[in-house]
Structure formats: structure tokens, C-alpha cells
Coordinates of C-alpha atoms in Angstrom, one line a residue:
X147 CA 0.0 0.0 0.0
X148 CA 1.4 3.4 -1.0
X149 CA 1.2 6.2 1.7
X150 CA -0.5 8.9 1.2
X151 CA 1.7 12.0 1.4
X152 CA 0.5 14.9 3.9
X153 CA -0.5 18.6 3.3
X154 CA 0.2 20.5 6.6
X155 CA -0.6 24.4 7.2
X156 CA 1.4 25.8 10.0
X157 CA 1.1 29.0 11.8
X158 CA 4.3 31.2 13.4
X159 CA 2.5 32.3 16.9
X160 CA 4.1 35.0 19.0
X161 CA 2.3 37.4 21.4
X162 CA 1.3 40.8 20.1
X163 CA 1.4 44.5 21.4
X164 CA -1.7 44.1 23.3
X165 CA -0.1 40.8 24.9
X166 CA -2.6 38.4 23.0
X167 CA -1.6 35.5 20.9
X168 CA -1.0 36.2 17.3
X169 CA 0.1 34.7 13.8
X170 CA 2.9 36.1 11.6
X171 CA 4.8 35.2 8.6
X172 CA 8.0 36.3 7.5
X173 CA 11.3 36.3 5.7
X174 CA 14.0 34.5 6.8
X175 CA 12.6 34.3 10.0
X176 CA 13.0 37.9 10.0
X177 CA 10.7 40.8 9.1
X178 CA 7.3 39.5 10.7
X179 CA 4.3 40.6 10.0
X180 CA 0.3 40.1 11.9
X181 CA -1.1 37.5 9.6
X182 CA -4.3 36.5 11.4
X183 CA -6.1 35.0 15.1
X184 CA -4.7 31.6 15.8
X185 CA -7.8 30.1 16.8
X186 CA -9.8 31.4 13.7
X187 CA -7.0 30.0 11.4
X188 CA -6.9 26.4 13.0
X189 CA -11.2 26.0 12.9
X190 CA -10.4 27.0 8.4
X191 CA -7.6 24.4 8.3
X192 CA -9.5 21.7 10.3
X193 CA -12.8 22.6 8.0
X194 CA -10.3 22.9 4.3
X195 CA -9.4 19.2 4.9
X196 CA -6.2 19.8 6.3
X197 CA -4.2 16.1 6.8
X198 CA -2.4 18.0 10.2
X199 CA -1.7 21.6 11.5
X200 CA 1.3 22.6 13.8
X201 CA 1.4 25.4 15.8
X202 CA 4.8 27.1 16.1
X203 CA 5.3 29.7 19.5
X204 CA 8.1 31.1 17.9
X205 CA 9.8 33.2 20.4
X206 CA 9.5 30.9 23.5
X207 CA 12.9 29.2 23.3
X208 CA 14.8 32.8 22.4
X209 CA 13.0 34.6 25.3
X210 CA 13.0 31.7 27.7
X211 CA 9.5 31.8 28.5
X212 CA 7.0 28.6 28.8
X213 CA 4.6 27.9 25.4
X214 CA 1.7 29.8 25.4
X215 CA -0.6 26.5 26.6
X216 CA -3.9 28.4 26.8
X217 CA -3.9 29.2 23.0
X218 CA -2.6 25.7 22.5
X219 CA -5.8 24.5 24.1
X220 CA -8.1 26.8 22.6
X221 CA -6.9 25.6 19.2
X222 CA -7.2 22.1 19.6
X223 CA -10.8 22.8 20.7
X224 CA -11.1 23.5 17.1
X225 CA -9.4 21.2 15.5
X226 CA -9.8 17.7 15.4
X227 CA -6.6 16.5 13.4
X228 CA -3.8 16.0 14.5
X229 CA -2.1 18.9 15.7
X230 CA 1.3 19.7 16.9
X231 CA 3.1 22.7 18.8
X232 CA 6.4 23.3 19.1
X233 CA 7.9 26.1 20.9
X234 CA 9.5 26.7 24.4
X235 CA 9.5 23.3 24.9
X236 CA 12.6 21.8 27.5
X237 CA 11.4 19.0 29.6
X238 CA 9.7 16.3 29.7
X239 CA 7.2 17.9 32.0
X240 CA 6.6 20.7 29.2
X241 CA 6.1 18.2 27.0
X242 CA 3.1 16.1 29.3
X243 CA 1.6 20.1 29.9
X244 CA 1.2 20.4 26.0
X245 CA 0.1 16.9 25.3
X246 CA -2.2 17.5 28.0
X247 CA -2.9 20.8 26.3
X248 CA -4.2 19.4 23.4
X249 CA -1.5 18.6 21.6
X250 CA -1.4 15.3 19.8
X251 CA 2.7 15.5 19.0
X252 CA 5.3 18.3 20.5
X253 CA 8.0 19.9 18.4
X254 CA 11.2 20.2 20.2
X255 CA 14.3 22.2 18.9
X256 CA 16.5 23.9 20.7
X257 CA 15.8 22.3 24.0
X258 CA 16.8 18.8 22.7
X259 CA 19.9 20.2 21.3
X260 CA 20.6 21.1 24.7
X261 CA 19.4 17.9 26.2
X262 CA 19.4 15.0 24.3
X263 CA 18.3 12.7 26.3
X264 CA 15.1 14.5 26.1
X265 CA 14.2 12.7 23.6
X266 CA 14.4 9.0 25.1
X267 CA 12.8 10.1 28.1
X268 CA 9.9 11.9 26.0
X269 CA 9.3 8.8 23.5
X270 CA 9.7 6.4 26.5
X271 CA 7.2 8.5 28.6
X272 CA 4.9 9.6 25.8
X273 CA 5.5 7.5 22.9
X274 CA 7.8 7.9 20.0
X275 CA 4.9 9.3 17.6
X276 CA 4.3 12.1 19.9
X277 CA 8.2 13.1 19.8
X278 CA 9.1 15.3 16.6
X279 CA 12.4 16.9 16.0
X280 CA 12.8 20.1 14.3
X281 CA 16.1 21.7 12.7
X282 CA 16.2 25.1 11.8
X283 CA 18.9 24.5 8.9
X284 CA 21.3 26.9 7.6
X285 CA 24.3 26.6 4.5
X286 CA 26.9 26.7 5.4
X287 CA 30.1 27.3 3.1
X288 CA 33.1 26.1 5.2
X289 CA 34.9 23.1 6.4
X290 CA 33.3 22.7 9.7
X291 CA 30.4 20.0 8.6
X292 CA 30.2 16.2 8.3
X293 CA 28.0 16.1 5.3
X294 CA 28.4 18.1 2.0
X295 CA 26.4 18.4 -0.8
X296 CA 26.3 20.4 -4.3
X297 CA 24.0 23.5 -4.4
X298 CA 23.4 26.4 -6.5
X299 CA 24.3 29.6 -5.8
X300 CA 22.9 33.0 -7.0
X301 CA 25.5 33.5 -9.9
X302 CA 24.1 29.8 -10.9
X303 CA 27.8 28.6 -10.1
X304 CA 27.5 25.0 -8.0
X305 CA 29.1 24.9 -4.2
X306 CA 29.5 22.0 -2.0
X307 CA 27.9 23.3 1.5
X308 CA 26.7 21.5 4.8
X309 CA 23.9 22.7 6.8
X310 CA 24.3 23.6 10.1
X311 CA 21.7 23.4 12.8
X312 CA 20.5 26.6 14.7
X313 CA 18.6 27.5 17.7
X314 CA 16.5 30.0 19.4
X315 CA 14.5 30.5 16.4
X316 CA 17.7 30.7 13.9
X317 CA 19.1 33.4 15.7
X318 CA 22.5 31.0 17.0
X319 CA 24.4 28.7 15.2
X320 CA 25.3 25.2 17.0
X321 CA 28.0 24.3 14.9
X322 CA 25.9 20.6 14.4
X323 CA 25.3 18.8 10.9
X324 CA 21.6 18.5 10.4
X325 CA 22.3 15.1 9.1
X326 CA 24.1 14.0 11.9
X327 CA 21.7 15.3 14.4
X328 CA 18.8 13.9 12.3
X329 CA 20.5 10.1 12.4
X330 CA 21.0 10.8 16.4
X331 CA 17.3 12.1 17.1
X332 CA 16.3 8.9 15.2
X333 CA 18.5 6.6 16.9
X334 CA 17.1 8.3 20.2
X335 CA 13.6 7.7 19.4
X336 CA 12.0 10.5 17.3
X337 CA 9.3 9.5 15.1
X338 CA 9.1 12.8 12.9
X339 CA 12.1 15.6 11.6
X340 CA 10.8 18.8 10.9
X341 CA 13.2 20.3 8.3
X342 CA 13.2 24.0 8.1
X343 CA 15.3 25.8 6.3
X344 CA 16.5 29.2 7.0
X345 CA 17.4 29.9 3.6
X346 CA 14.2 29.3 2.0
X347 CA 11.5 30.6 4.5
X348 CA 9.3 33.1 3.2
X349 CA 11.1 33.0 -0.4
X350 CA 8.1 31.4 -2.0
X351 CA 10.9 30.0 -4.0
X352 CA 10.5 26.3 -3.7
X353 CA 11.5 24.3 -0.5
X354 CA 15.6 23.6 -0.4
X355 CA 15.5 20.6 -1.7
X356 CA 19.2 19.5 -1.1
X357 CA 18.6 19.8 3.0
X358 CA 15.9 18.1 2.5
X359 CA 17.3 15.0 0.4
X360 CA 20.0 14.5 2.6
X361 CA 17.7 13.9 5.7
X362 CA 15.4 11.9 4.0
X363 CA 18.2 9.8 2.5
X364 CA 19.8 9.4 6.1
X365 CA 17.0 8.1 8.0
X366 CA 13.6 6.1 7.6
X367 CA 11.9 8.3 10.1
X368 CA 9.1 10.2 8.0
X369 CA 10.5 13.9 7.4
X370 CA 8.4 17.0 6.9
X371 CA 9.4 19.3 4.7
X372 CA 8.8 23.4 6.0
X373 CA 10.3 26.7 4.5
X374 CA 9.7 28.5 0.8
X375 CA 6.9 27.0 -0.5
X376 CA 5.5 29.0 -3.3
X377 CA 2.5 26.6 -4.7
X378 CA 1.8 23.1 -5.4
X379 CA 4.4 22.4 -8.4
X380 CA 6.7 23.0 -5.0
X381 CA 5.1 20.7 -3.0
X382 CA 5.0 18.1 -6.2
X383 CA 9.2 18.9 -6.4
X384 CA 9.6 17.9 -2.8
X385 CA 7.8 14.7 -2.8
X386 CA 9.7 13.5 -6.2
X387 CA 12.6 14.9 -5.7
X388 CA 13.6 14.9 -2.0
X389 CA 10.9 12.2 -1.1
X390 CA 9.2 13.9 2.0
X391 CA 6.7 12.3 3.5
X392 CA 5.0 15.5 4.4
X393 CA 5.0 19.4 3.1
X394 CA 4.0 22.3 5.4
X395 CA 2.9 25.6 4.1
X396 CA 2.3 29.5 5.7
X397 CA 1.4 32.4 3.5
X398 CA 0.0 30.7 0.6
X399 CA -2.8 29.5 2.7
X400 CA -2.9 32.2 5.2
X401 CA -3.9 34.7 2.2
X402 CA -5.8 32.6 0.5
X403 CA -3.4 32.4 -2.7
X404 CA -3.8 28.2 -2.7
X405 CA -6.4 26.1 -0.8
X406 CA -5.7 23.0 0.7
X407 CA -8.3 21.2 -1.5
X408 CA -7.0 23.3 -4.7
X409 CA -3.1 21.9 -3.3
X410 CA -4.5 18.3 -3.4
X411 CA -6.4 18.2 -6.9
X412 CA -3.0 19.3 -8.2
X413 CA -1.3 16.2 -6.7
X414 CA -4.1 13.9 -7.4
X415 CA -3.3 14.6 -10.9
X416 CA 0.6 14.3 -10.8
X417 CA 0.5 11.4 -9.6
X418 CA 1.7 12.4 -5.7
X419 CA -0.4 10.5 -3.8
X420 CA -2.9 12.7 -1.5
X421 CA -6.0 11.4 0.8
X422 CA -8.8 13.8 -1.2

């Protein structure tokens, strides 16, 4: 039986002027902008036939502060698929607050970076399906990875680069291969990777597809592919070419430029299996 590859809308959350909970999108993960109500946004993705929808806090791990849980549980009121939030999270008691939240899987970054035994104690605790690992990737040009590989650059000249892994919502540099970590966070019990991709996010300019590859081709844990989608033909190049098991999307369906359903059809008819 061939799996059915998953269309996932995700929304950035940080707190606002007026100290409520907000969505934004950005470049980079720089430059954000107020892109919409958190709750509102997860009851349109549950309703658009949405196959997941993760919930980002994205400043908890930079400012040191605790994931906003009473938004998490307010938006898993609304949606009844399977949801995960990321953000903030450190040990393995955050983790049973947002399972207990709502939250069917946690996203964990920079505090199993820190701690990685966090992650056996999470998938022995809570199961391995509700452990996912992200990696905020970045290129890097310099000797100081384990795993190179040949990418484009701007002149259209070809480089080999590794990509390292940042924290604190890719504002510092670890000095860690993504691959590397990804084959450790799999050994330790992770049953998703969350590839995001520094470069790419907010481009609209495809998702990077080498980062991506490499993961994929270095473990057998399903990967989910996040950062620079423009539309479904990118989505389409990520399953073929990369083979992701998953692709997450912001802005296009935040401002209404693709719908889930509209994402899907394409697929259906390129062949990319989809659950219509």
C-alpha cells in the first residue's frame, strides 16, 4: 500500500502588542508581519481538509519563557486532526503540559539540542509518535560540517555546502550537521524531523531541496518538509525529488493564494499520492 503524502498548514504564533496571541509570517525568519487569530486559522484548516496543523510559538525558546498552553488548548478545541506545537518546549514535564494541552505530538528544537536525552525520556514517557524533531537548517560554506552536498548559488555557479543546525529560532548557530543530528534524534527515538530551512522561508521559491534529500536519504523516520513553498508544483518537487513524507505551508494559505483542497487536486493529478 502506498502512503498517502500529507499537506500541513502551519502557523508562526508569537504574542502581540496588546499581549494576546498572534500569527505572523516572515522572511528568513526575519521581518514578521500580523497575519491572522490563531484560533480562527486552526477552525479554516480543520474545516479545508487539512491532513495535520502545527502550531509554532516562535519566540518561546529565544526569550525563555513557557509555550503559550492556553492558545494551545483553545486551538485544539477547534481542530480535530492531529495537531502539533512546538515552541518553548525543555522537559519532559513541558512536554506532558502540552500533550495534556491538546497537543497530539510536540516539536522540540533547541531544547533537545541542549538535552538529548530528552528525547528517550519523551518517547519512553509519551510514545515515539508524539516526539518530533525540528532543525532550523542553515548553508553553510566552510569546512566545519560532516555532510556536504552540491547546491546552486545565485550566480548559478554550483558549491559544496553542509547545513548547520540553529537554535533559538535561527538566531545561534550550533555548529551541528543537520544530518548528523537527524540520524541521532532517530536513533534516540524520534518518530518525525521537521526540516526548516533558514534559507528558504518566506522566499516562495521552492522548499531547499538539497537539506531536504539529505535527511530523508539518512533516515527512515518520515521527514516534513517546511520553508519556501510558493505553490503546489513546490510541494509536487519535494515529494519527487527529495521524497518527503509531508509538506508544510504558511502564507499561501494564510492569504488565500492556494487552498488545501486546490493543493490536493494538483497532486491527485501528478501522480503524488494525496488522501482527497
Amino acid at each position: 500500500m502506498t502512503l498517502t503524502k500529507r499537506i500541513i498548514p502551519c502557523i508562526d504564533v508569537d504574542i502581540d502588542d496588546d499581549g494576546d496571541a498572534a500569527v505572523y509570517t516572515g522572511v528568513n525568519f526575519e521581518n514578521l508581519e500580523y497575519s491572522g487569530d490563531p484560533v480562527e486559522m486552526a477552525k479554516k484548516y480543520n474545516e479545508a481538509g487539512a491532513d495535520e496543523f502545527v502550531f509554532l510559538d516562535i519566540t518561546a525558546s529565544a526569550e525563555g519563557r513557557e509555550t503559550m498552553l492556553d492558545t494551545v488548548s483553545a486551538v485544539a478545541d477547534e481542530c480535530f486532526i492531529p495537531l502539533t506545537v512546538g515552541g518553548g518546549i525543555r522537559t519532559k514535564a513541558d512536554i506532558k503540559e502540552t500533550l495534556r494541552a491538546g497537543a497530539d505530538k510536540v516539536s522540540i528544537n533547541s531544547g533537545a539540542i541542549e538535552n538529548p536525552e530528552l528525547i528517550t525520556e519523551g518517547a519512553d514517557a509519551f510514545g515515539s509518535q508524539c516526539i518530533v524533531i525540528s532543525v532550523d537548517a542553515r548553508r553553510r560554506f566552510d569546512d566545519g560540517g560532516d555532510h556536504y552536498v552540491e547546491v546552486e548559488r545565485e550566480d548559478g555557479t554550483t558549491e559544496a555546502c553542509w547545513f548547520e543546525c540553529t537554535v533559538k529560532g535561527g538566531r545561534e548557530g550550533t555548529g551541528l550537521d543537520v544530518v548528523t543530528w537527524a540520524t541521532e534524534a532517530e536513533a534516540r527515538g524520534a518518530g518525525e524531523l521537521f526540516v526548516n530551512s533558514i534559507d528558504a522561508d518566506g522566499t516562495k521559491d521552492g522548499y531547499d531541496i538539497p537539506v531536504t534529500k539529505a535527511v530523508c536519504d539518512a533516515v527512515s523516520t518520515p521527514v516534513i518538509a517546511s520553508s519556501g513553498c510558493g505553490g503546489p508544483e513546490d510541494m509536487e518537487d519535494v515529494f519527487v525529488e527529495a521524497n518527503a513524507d509531508a509538506a508544510l505551508a504558511a502564507s499561501i494559505f494564510h492569504f488565500d493564494e492556494y487552498g488545501i483542497d486546490e493543493v490536493k487536486r494538483y497532486l491527485d493529478e501528478h501522480d503524488v499520492p494525496v488522501r482527497l
